[in-house]
CSV table of C-alpha atoms in Angstrom, one decimal:
chain,number,residue,atom,x,y,z
R,1,MET,CA,101.9,70.3,62.8
R,2,VAL,CA,101.1,68.2,66.1
R,3,LEU,CA,97.9,69.3,68.2
R,4,THR,CA,98.5,68.4,71.6
R,5,ALA,CA,96.8,68.4,75.1
R,6,CYS,CA,93.4,67.6,73.6
R,7,ARG,CA,90.5,65.1,74.3
R,8,ALA,CA,89.6,63.9,70.7
R,9,ALA,CA,86.2,62.3,69.6
R,10,THR,CA,87.4,60.2,66.7
R,11,MET,CA,83.4,59.0,66.0
R,12,LEU,CA,85.0,55.5,65.0
R,13,GLY,CA,83.3,53.6,67.6
R,14,GLU,CA,80.6,50.9,67.3
R,15,LYS,CA,77.2,51.7,68.5
R,16,GLU,CA,77.5,55.5,68.2
R,17,ALA,CA,80.3,55.8,70.7
R,18,TYR,CA,82.3,59.0,70.7
R,19,SER,CA,85.7,56.8,70.9
R,20,LEU,CA,87.3,59.5,73.3
R,21,ILE,CA,90.9,59.6,73.4
R,22,ASP,CA,92.1,61.3,76.5
R,23,ASP,CA,95.5,63.3,76.6
R,24,ALA,CA,95.3,63.0,72.8
R,25,ALA,CA,97.5,64.1,70.0
R,26,LEU,CA,96.8,64.5,66.2
R,27,VAL,CA,99.3,65.0,63.4
R,28,LEU,CA,98.1,66.9,60.4
R,29,GLU,CA,100.1,66.7,57.1
R,30,SER,CA,99.4,67.9,53.6
R,31,GLY,CA,95.7,68.8,54.6
R,32,ARG,CA,95.0,65.3,56.3
R,33,ILE,CA,95.3,63.6,59.4
R,34,ALA,CA,98.6,61.5,59.7
R,35,TRP,CA,98.0,60.1,63.2
R,36,VAL,CA,95.9,60.4,66.2
R,37,GLY,CA,96.2,58.3,69.3
R,38,ALA,CA,97.1,58.9,73.0
R,39,GLN,CA,100.1,61.7,73.4
R,40,SER,CA,102.3,59.2,75.2
R,41,ASP,CA,102.3,57.2,72.2
R,42,LEU,CA,103.3,60.1,69.6
R,43,PRO,CA,105.8,58.5,67.2
R,44,ALA,CA,109.2,60.1,67.5
R,45,GLN,CA,109.0,60.7,63.7
R,46,TYR,CA,106.8,63.7,64.6
R,47,GLY,CA,109.2,65.2,67.1
R,48,ALA,CA,110.6,67.8,64.9
R,49,TYR,CA,106.6,69.3,64.0
R,50,MET,CA,105.4,72.4,65.2
R,51,VAL,CA,103.4,71.8,68.4
R,52,HIS,CA,100.1,73.9,69.2
R,53,ASP,CA,99.1,73.0,72.9
R,54,MET,CA,94.8,72.8,72.6
R,55,GLY,CA,94.7,73.6,76.4
R,56,GLY,CA,92.6,70.3,77.1
R,57,ARG,CA,90.0,71.2,74.6
R,58,LEU,CA,87.5,68.9,73.0
R,59,ILE,CA,88.3,68.1,69.3
R,60,THR,CA,85.9,66.6,66.7
R,61,PRO,CA,85.6,66.2,63.2
R,62,ALA,CA,84.3,69.5,61.7
R,63,LEU,CA,80.5,69.3,61.4
R,64,ILE,CA,78.8,68.5,58.3
R,65,ASP,CA,75.1,70.0,57.3
R,66,CYS,CA,73.8,67.4,54.8
R,67,HIS,CA,70.4,68.9,54.0
R,68,THR,CA,69.9,72.6,53.3
R,69,HIS,CA,67.8,74.7,51.0
R,70,VAL,CA,70.1,77.9,52.0
R,71,VAL,CA,69.9,79.3,48.3
R,72,HIS,CA,66.6,81.0,47.8
R,73,GLY,CA,64.9,84.3,47.5
R,74,GLY,CA,62.6,86.0,50.0
R,75,ASN,CA,61.5,84.5,53.0
R,76,ARG,CA,58.2,83.2,54.6
R,77,ALA,CA,57.7,84.9,57.8
R,78,ALA,CA,53.8,85.8,57.0
R,79,GLU,CA,53.4,82.0,56.5
R,80,PHE,CA,54.8,81.5,59.9
R,81,GLU,CA,52.1,83.7,61.3
R,82,MET,CA,49.4,81.6,59.3
R,83,ARG,CA,50.5,78.4,61.0
R,84,LEU,CA,50.4,80.0,64.2
R,85,GLN,CA,46.7,80.7,63.5
R,86,GLY,CA,46.1,77.0,62.7
R,87,ALA,CA,46.9,76.6,59.0
R,88,THR,CA,48.6,73.3,58.2
R,89,TYR,CA,51.5,72.9,55.9
R,90,GLU,CA,49.1,71.3,53.2
R,91,GLU,CA,46.7,74.1,53.6
R,92,VAL,CA,49.3,76.7,53.1
R,93,ALA,CA,50.5,74.8,50.0
R,94,ARG,CA,47.2,74.4,48.5
R,95,ALA,CA,46.5,78.0,48.6
R,96,GLY,CA,49.3,78.9,46.7
R,97,GLY,CA,51.8,79.7,49.6
R,98,GLY,CA,54.5,77.3,50.9
R,99,ILE,CA,57.3,76.5,48.0
R,100,ILE,CA,55.4,78.5,45.3
R,101,SER,CA,55.8,81.8,46.9
R,102,THR,CA,59.6,81.2,47.6
R,103,VAL,CA,59.6,80.0,43.8
R,104,THR,CA,58.2,83.7,42.8
R,105,ALA,CA,60.9,85.5,44.6
R,106,THR,CA,63.8,83.1,43.6
R,107,ARG,CA,62.7,83.4,39.9
R,108,LYS,CA,63.1,87.1,40.3
R,109,ALA,CA,66.7,86.9,42.1
R,110,SER,CA,70.0,87.1,40.3
R,111,GLN,CA,72.7,84.9,40.8
R,112,GLU,CA,74.5,87.6,42.7
R,113,ALA,CA,71.5,88.2,44.9
R,114,LEU,CA,71.3,84.6,45.8
R,115,VAL,CA,74.6,84.2,46.9
R,116,ALA,CA,74.5,87.3,48.8
R,117,ALA,CA,71.3,86.5,50.5
R,118,ALA,CA,72.7,82.9,51.2
R,119,LEU,CA,76.2,84.2,52.9
R,120,PRO,CA,74.9,85.4,56.4
R,121,PHE,CA,73.4,81.9,56.9
R,122,VAL,CA,76.3,80.0,55.4
R,123,ASP,CA,78.4,82.4,57.7
R,124,ALA,CA,76.5,81.3,60.9
R,125,MET,CA,77.0,77.6,60.0
R,126,ILE,CA,80.7,78.1,59.7
R,127,ALA,CA,80.8,79.7,62.9
R,128,GLU,CA,79.3,76.5,64.4
R,129,GLY,CA,82.3,74.5,63.1
R,130,VAL,CA,80.7,73.2,59.9
R,131,SER,CA,83.0,72.5,57.1
R,132,VAL,CA,80.6,70.7,54.6
R,133,ILE,CA,77.3,72.2,53.3
R,134,GLU,CA,74.9,70.4,51.1
R,135,ILE,CA,72.9,72.9,48.8
R,136,LYS,CA,69.7,72.1,47.1
R,137,SER,CA,68.0,73.7,44.0
R,138,GLY,CA,64.1,73.4,44.0
R,139,TYR,CA,63.0,77.0,44.2
R,140,GLY,CA,63.2,77.5,40.3
R,141,LEU,CA,60.9,74.7,39.0
R,142,GLU,CA,61.9,76.2,35.6
R,143,ALA,CA,65.1,75.6,33.7
R,144,ASP,CA,67.1,78.9,33.9
R,145,THR,CA,66.4,79.3,37.7
R,146,GLU,CA,67.3,75.7,38.8
R,147,LEU,CA,71.0,76.3,36.8
R,148,ARG,CA,71.1,79.7,38.3
R,149,MET,CA,70.4,78.3,41.9
R,150,LEU,CA,73.1,75.6,41.3
R,151,ARG,CA,75.7,78.0,40.0
R,152,ALA,CA,75.1,80.2,43.2
R,153,ALA,CA,75.7,77.1,45.2
R,154,ARG,CA,79.0,76.4,43.3
R,155,ALA,CA,79.9,79.9,44.0
R,156,ILE,CA,79.3,80.0,47.7
R,157,GLY,CA,82.1,77.4,47.9
R,158,THR,CA,84.5,79.7,46.2
R,159,LYS,CA,83.8,82.6,48.5
R,160,ARG,CA,83.8,80.6,51.9
R,161,PRO,CA,86.4,78.0,53.4
R,162,VAL,CA,83.6,75.5,53.0
R,163,LEU,CA,83.0,72.5,50.7
R,164,VAL,CA,79.6,72.7,49.0
R,165,ARG,CA,77.7,69.6,47.5
R,166,THR,CA,75.1,70.1,45.3
R,167,SER,CA,71.5,68.2,44.9
R,168,TYR,CA,69.4,68.8,42.0
R,169,LEU,CA,65.8,69.0,43.5
R,170,ALA,CA,63.7,70.3,40.5
R,171,ALA,CA,61.1,67.7,41.6
R,172,HIS,CA,60.2,69.8,44.8
R,173,ALA,CA,56.8,71.2,43.6
R,174,ILE,CA,54.5,71.4,40.6
R,175,PRO,CA,54.9,75.1,39.3
R,176,PRO,CA,51.7,76.9,38.7
R,177,GLU,CA,51.9,76.7,35.1
R,178,TYR,CA,52.0,73.0,35.3
R,179,LYS,CA,49.2,72.7,37.8
R,180,GLY,CA,47.5,69.3,37.1
R,181,ARG,CA,50.3,68.1,34.6
R,182,ALA,CA,52.9,66.7,37.0
R,183,ASP,CA,53.9,64.2,34.3
R,184,ALA,CA,54.4,66.9,31.9
R,185,TYR,CA,56.7,69.0,34.1
R,186,VAL,CA,58.8,65.8,34.8
R,187,ASP,CA,59.2,65.1,30.8
R,188,GLU,CA,59.4,68.8,29.9
R,189,VAL,CA,61.5,70.5,32.9
R,190,CYS,CA,63.0,67.9,35.4
R,191,ILE,CA,64.6,65.4,32.9
R,192,PRO,CA,66.0,68.1,30.3
R,193,THR,CA,67.2,70.1,32.8
R,194,LEU,CA,69.0,67.6,34.9
R,195,ARG,CA,70.9,66.4,31.7
R,196,VAL,CA,72.1,70.2,31.2
R,197,ALA,CA,72.9,70.6,34.9
R,198,HIS,CA,75.1,67.5,34.7
R,199,ALA,CA,76.6,68.3,31.5
R,200,GLN,CA,77.6,71.6,33.0
R,201,GLY,CA,79.4,70.1,36.2
R,202,LEU,CA,76.6,71.5,38.5
R,203,VAL,CA,75.4,68.5,40.2
R,204,ASP,CA,76.4,66.2,42.9
R,205,ALA,CA,73.4,64.2,43.4
R,206,VAL,CA,69.6,64.1,42.5
R,207,ASP,CA,66.8,64.7,44.9
R,208,GLY,CA,63.1,64.9,44.9
R,209,PHE,CA,60.0,65.3,47.0
R,210,CYS,CA,58.1,62.2,47.0
R,211,GLU,CA,54.5,63.4,48.8
R,212,GLY,CA,50.9,63.9,47.8
R,213,ILE,CA,51.5,67.7,47.3
R,214,ALA,CA,54.6,67.0,45.2
R,215,PHE,CA,55.7,63.9,43.0
R,216,SER,CA,54.4,60.3,43.2
R,217,PRO,CA,56.7,57.4,43.6
R,218,ALA,CA,56.1,56.6,39.6
R,219,GLN,CA,57.1,60.0,38.8
R,220,MET,CA,60.3,60.0,41.1
R,221,GLU,CA,61.3,56.7,39.6
R,222,ARG,CA,61.4,58.3,36.0
R,223,ILE,CA,64.0,60.8,37.2
R,224,PHE,CA,65.8,58.4,39.2
R,225,VAL,CA,66.3,56.2,36.0
R,226,VAL,CA,68.0,59.0,34.5
R,227,ALA,CA,69.9,60.1,37.3
R,228,LYS,CA,71.5,56.4,37.2
R,229,GLU,CA,71.9,56.7,33.4
R,230,LEU,CA,74.1,60.0,34.5
R,231,ASP,CA,75.7,58.0,37.2
R,232,LEU,CA,74.5,60.5,39.8
R,233,PRO,CA,73.7,59.5,43.1
R,234,ILE,CA,70.2,59.8,44.5
R,235,LYS,CA,68.6,61.2,47.8
R,236,LEU,CA,64.8,61.7,48.4
R,237,HIS,CA,62.4,63.7,50.7
R,238,ALA,CA,60.0,61.0,51.9
R,239,GLU,CA,57.7,60.0,54.2
R,240,GLN,CA,57.3,63.3,55.4
R,241,LEU,CA,53.6,64.1,55.7
R,242,SER,CA,52.3,60.5,54.5
R,243,ASN,CA,53.6,57.1,53.7
R,244,LEU,CA,53.9,56.8,49.9
R,245,GLY,CA,56.6,54.2,50.1
R,246,GLY,CA,59.2,56.8,49.0
R,247,ALA,CA,62.2,55.6,51.3
R,248,ALA,CA,61.7,51.9,49.8
R,249,LEU,CA,61.6,53.2,46.4
R,250,ALA,CA,64.8,55.5,47.1
R,251,ALA,CA,66.5,52.5,48.6
R,252,ARG,CA,65.8,50.2,45.6
R,253,TYR,CA,67.7,52.7,43.5
R,254,GLY,CA,70.6,52.6,46.2
R,255,ALA,CA,69.8,56.0,47.5
R,256,MET,CA,72.4,58.0,49.5
R,257,SER,CA,69.8,59.1,52.1
R,258,ALA,CA,66.1,59.5,52.7
R,259,ASP,CA,65.3,62.2,54.7
R,260,HIS,CA,62.2,63.4,57.0
R,261,LEU,CA,61.1,59.9,57.4
R,262,GLU,CA,58.2,60.6,59.9
R,263,TYR,CA,55.8,58.2,58.6
R,264,LEU,CA,58.2,55.8,57.9
R,265,ASP,CA,57.1,52.2,58.4
R,266,GLU,CA,59.1,48.9,59.2
R,267,ALA,CA,59.1,47.7,55.4
R,268,GLY,CA,61.0,51.3,54.7
R,269,VAL,CA,63.3,50.9,57.5
R,270,LYS,CA,64.2,47.5,56.1
R,271,ALA,CA,64.8,48.4,52.7
R,272,MET,CA,66.9,51.2,53.5
R,273,ALA,CA,68.8,48.7,55.9
R,274,ALA,CA,69.4,46.5,53.2
R,275,ALA,CA,70.7,49.3,50.7
R,276,GLY,CA,72.8,51.0,53.4
R,277,THR,CA,70.7,54.4,52.7
R,278,VAL,CA,71.3,56.7,55.5
R,279,ALA,CA,68.2,58.4,57.3
R,280,VAL,CA,68.7,62.1,57.6
R,281,ILE,CA,66.8,63.3,60.8
R,282,LEU,CA,65.4,66.9,60.4
R,283,PRO,CA,63.7,68.3,63.7
R,284,GLY,CA,63.7,71.8,62.4
R,285,ALA,CA,60.8,71.2,60.2
R,286,PHE,CA,59.2,68.7,62.5
R,287,TYR,CA,59.4,71.6,65.3
R,288,THR,CA,58.5,74.6,62.8
R,289,LEU,CA,55.2,72.5,61.3
R,290,ARG,CA,54.2,71.4,65.1
R,291,GLU,CA,54.0,68.0,63.9
R,292,THR,CA,53.2,65.5,66.1
R,293,GLN,CA,54.2,61.9,64.1
R,294,MET,CA,57.9,61.2,64.9
R,295,PRO,CA,60.3,59.3,62.5
R,296,PRO,CA,60.5,55.6,63.9
R,297,ILE,CA,64.0,56.2,65.6
R,298,ASP,CA,63.7,53.0,67.7
R,299,LEU,CA,62.9,51.0,64.3
R,300,LEU,CA,65.9,52.5,62.7
R,301,ARG,CA,68.2,51.8,65.6
R,302,GLN,CA,66.8,48.2,65.6
R,303,HIS,CA,67.6,47.5,62.0
R,304,GLY,CA,71.1,49.1,62.2
R,305,VAL,CA,70.0,52.3,60.0
R,306,ALA,CA,72.5,55.0,60.3
R,307,MET,CA,71.0,58.4,61.4
R,308,ALA,CA,72.4,61.7,60.3
R,309,VAL,CA,71.1,65.0,61.5
R,310,ALA,CA,70.8,68.1,59.5
R,311,THR,CA,69.1,71.8,59.7
R,312,ASP,CA,66.9,71.6,56.6
R,313,MET,CA,67.6,75.1,56.4
R,314,ASN,CA,64.7,76.7,54.4
R,315,PRO,CA,62.5,79.7,54.4
R,316,GLY,CA,59.3,77.9,55.0
R,317,SER,CA,59.2,74.9,57.1
R,318,SER,CA,62.9,75.1,58.8
R,319,PRO,CA,63.9,78.6,59.0
R,320,MET,CA,67.1,77.5,61.1
R,321,SER,CA,70.8,77.8,60.2
R,322,SER,CA,72.4,76.0,63.5
R,323,LEU,CA,73.2,72.6,63.2
R,324,LEU,CA,74.1,72.7,67.0
R,325,LEU,CA,70.3,73.5,67.4
R,326,ALA,CA,69.3,70.8,65.2
R,327,MET,CA,71.4,68.2,67.2
R,328,ASN,CA,69.8,69.3,70.4
R,329,MET,CA,66.2,69.1,69.0
R,330,ALA,CA,67.1,65.7,67.8
R,331,CYS,CA,67.8,64.6,71.2
R,332,THR,CA,65.1,66.5,73.1
R,333,LEU,CA,62.3,66.0,70.4
R,334,PHE,CA,63.1,62.4,69.1
R,335,ARG,CA,64.9,61.1,72.0
R,336,MET,CA,68.3,60.5,70.2
R,337,THR,CA,71.4,60.2,72.3
R,338,PRO,CA,74.0,63.0,72.5
R,339,ALA,CA,76.2,60.5,71.0
R,340,GLU,CA,73.9,59.6,68.1
R,341,ALA,CA,73.4,63.5,67.2
R,342,LEU,CA,76.9,64.1,66.9
R,343,ALA,CA,77.5,61.0,64.9
R,344,GLY,CA,74.8,62.4,62.9
R,345,ALA,CA,76.4,65.6,62.1
R,346,THR,CA,79.6,63.9,61.2
R,347,ILE,CA,80.4,60.5,60.5
R,348,HIS,CA,76.7,59.7,59.1
R,349,ALA,CA,76.2,63.1,57.6
R,350,ALA,CA,79.5,62.4,55.5
R,351,ARG,CA,77.9,59.0,54.2
R,352,ALA,CA,74.8,61.0,53.4
R,353,LEU,CA,76.6,62.8,50.6
R,354,GLY,CA,78.8,60.0,49.7
R,355,LEU,CA,81.9,61.7,51.5
R,356,THR,CA,84.5,59.0,52.6
R,357,ASP,CA,87.5,61.1,53.4
R,358,ARG,CA,85.5,62.9,56.4
R,359,GLY,CA,83.4,62.8,59.5
R,360,THR,CA,85.9,60.9,61.6
R,361,LEU,CA,89.4,61.5,63.1
R,362,ALA,CA,91.3,58.8,61.4
R,363,PRO,CA,94.5,58.6,59.3
R,364,GLY,CA,93.8,59.5,55.7
R,365,GLN,CA,91.0,61.7,56.7
R,366,ALA,CA,90.8,65.4,55.6
R,367,ALA,CA,92.1,67.6,58.6
R,368,ASP,CA,88.9,69.4,58.7
R,369,LEU,CA,88.6,69.6,62.6
R,370,ALA,CA,85.9,71.4,65.1
R,371,VAL,CA,87.8,72.7,68.8
R,372,TRP,CA,85.6,73.2,71.3
R,373,ALA,CA,85.5,74.9,74.7
R,374,CYS,CA,83.9,72.3,76.5
R,375,ASP,CA,85.0,69.0,78.1
R,376,HIS,CA,82.5,66.4,76.9
R,377,PRO,CA,80.9,65.9,73.6
R,378,ALA,CA,77.8,65.5,75.2
R,379,GLU,CA,77.8,69.5,75.6
R,380,LEU,CA,77.3,70.0,72.0
R,381,ALA,CA,73.8,68.7,72.1
R,382,TYR,CA,72.8,69.6,75.3
R,383,ARG,CA,73.3,73.5,75.3
R,384,ILE,CA,70.4,75.4,73.6
R,385,GLY,CA,71.4,78.8,71.8
R,386,PHE,CA,75.2,78.7,72.8
R,387,ASN,CA,78.0,78.2,70.7
R,388,PRO,CA,81.1,76.8,72.3
R,389,LEU,CA,83.3,76.7,69.4
R,390,HIS,CA,86.7,77.7,70.0
R,391,GLN,CA,88.4,77.4,66.0
R,392,ARG,CA,88.1,75.8,63.0
R,393,ILE,CA,90.8,73.6,61.5
R,394,ILE,CA,90.1,73.5,57.8
R,395,GLY,CA,92.7,71.5,55.6
R,396,GLY,CA,95.0,71.6,58.2
R,397,ALA,CA,95.3,75.1,58.6
R,398,LEU,CA,94.3,76.9,61.8
């Protein structure tokens, strides 16, 4: 088919430009983009294709949410109230709340229950033009539940028209039964379960939480060594609450991304730049936790580090399933530009997941598109609580 009478944001320009083509046409063939350009330049060879007039609407690559914890049991609304009364994230965690409370609920949930609980949030993401969702494990902290979470994530990809990428995050928190024995947990649970999950085809990447309340750089490095042995790419929650040098460690292992990064220093930025590691900016957690330390956006810009934007959808620190809202927050809270925010939810989000065939409008790319009822792509980050999606086109199908 040929899509005509549209405005196309190809996301292929330098310096985070939208690279807009006015009065554009796109040719879709066999689930891929075959041609994109000005409608007046449409090659004659496509003259017999079915034409769809898009009514002047904006077309962008479909959005990509490259950091979520959407599979989990229960919720943590009570902790929301605690934080409003002054408790910090660390205080909640050290009191046995935080991640551990979700672990308890997740361990009790069947795979079917986990899928059913996640689908409403997945549907909300799809309704905003999302075509790819990364889903992490990490609320099991023991073999059976970690594997069950990964299976639930894979099942979501069969129940909805969305590509799911999974990340193994057993190094998310130290379970109560291993309190004071983090090294033993890494050796007895994280690494053996990773090998099983890989053997069963459940893992697309390996992640971890490198923080004082979680795992040290030395402990994460032991997991990264095994990930590399298994030829699995890595990601890392780094520098969210303090600077332990996690981003530099991840970059040393060629990480696809380092995420959060509020306390990232220039040495870490330079390491990420040299490795081509994407910075995943997560304003939802910053907002929910009422943090004041912002990620070093200017430093990331100066050193040419690509910045992705994601929801970090999780029950505790970012109970947000709107990628459009995350884009707005990235602009309003962190002073990213609307063009940077859209690049962060398309081309750079794809890079953060190791995906090379989506995130831009170019020949050969997957024909996963979002059609918006708006005039300019800046509107996607500008509106608050409004969804201008007109339709999704997935795999070249309206």
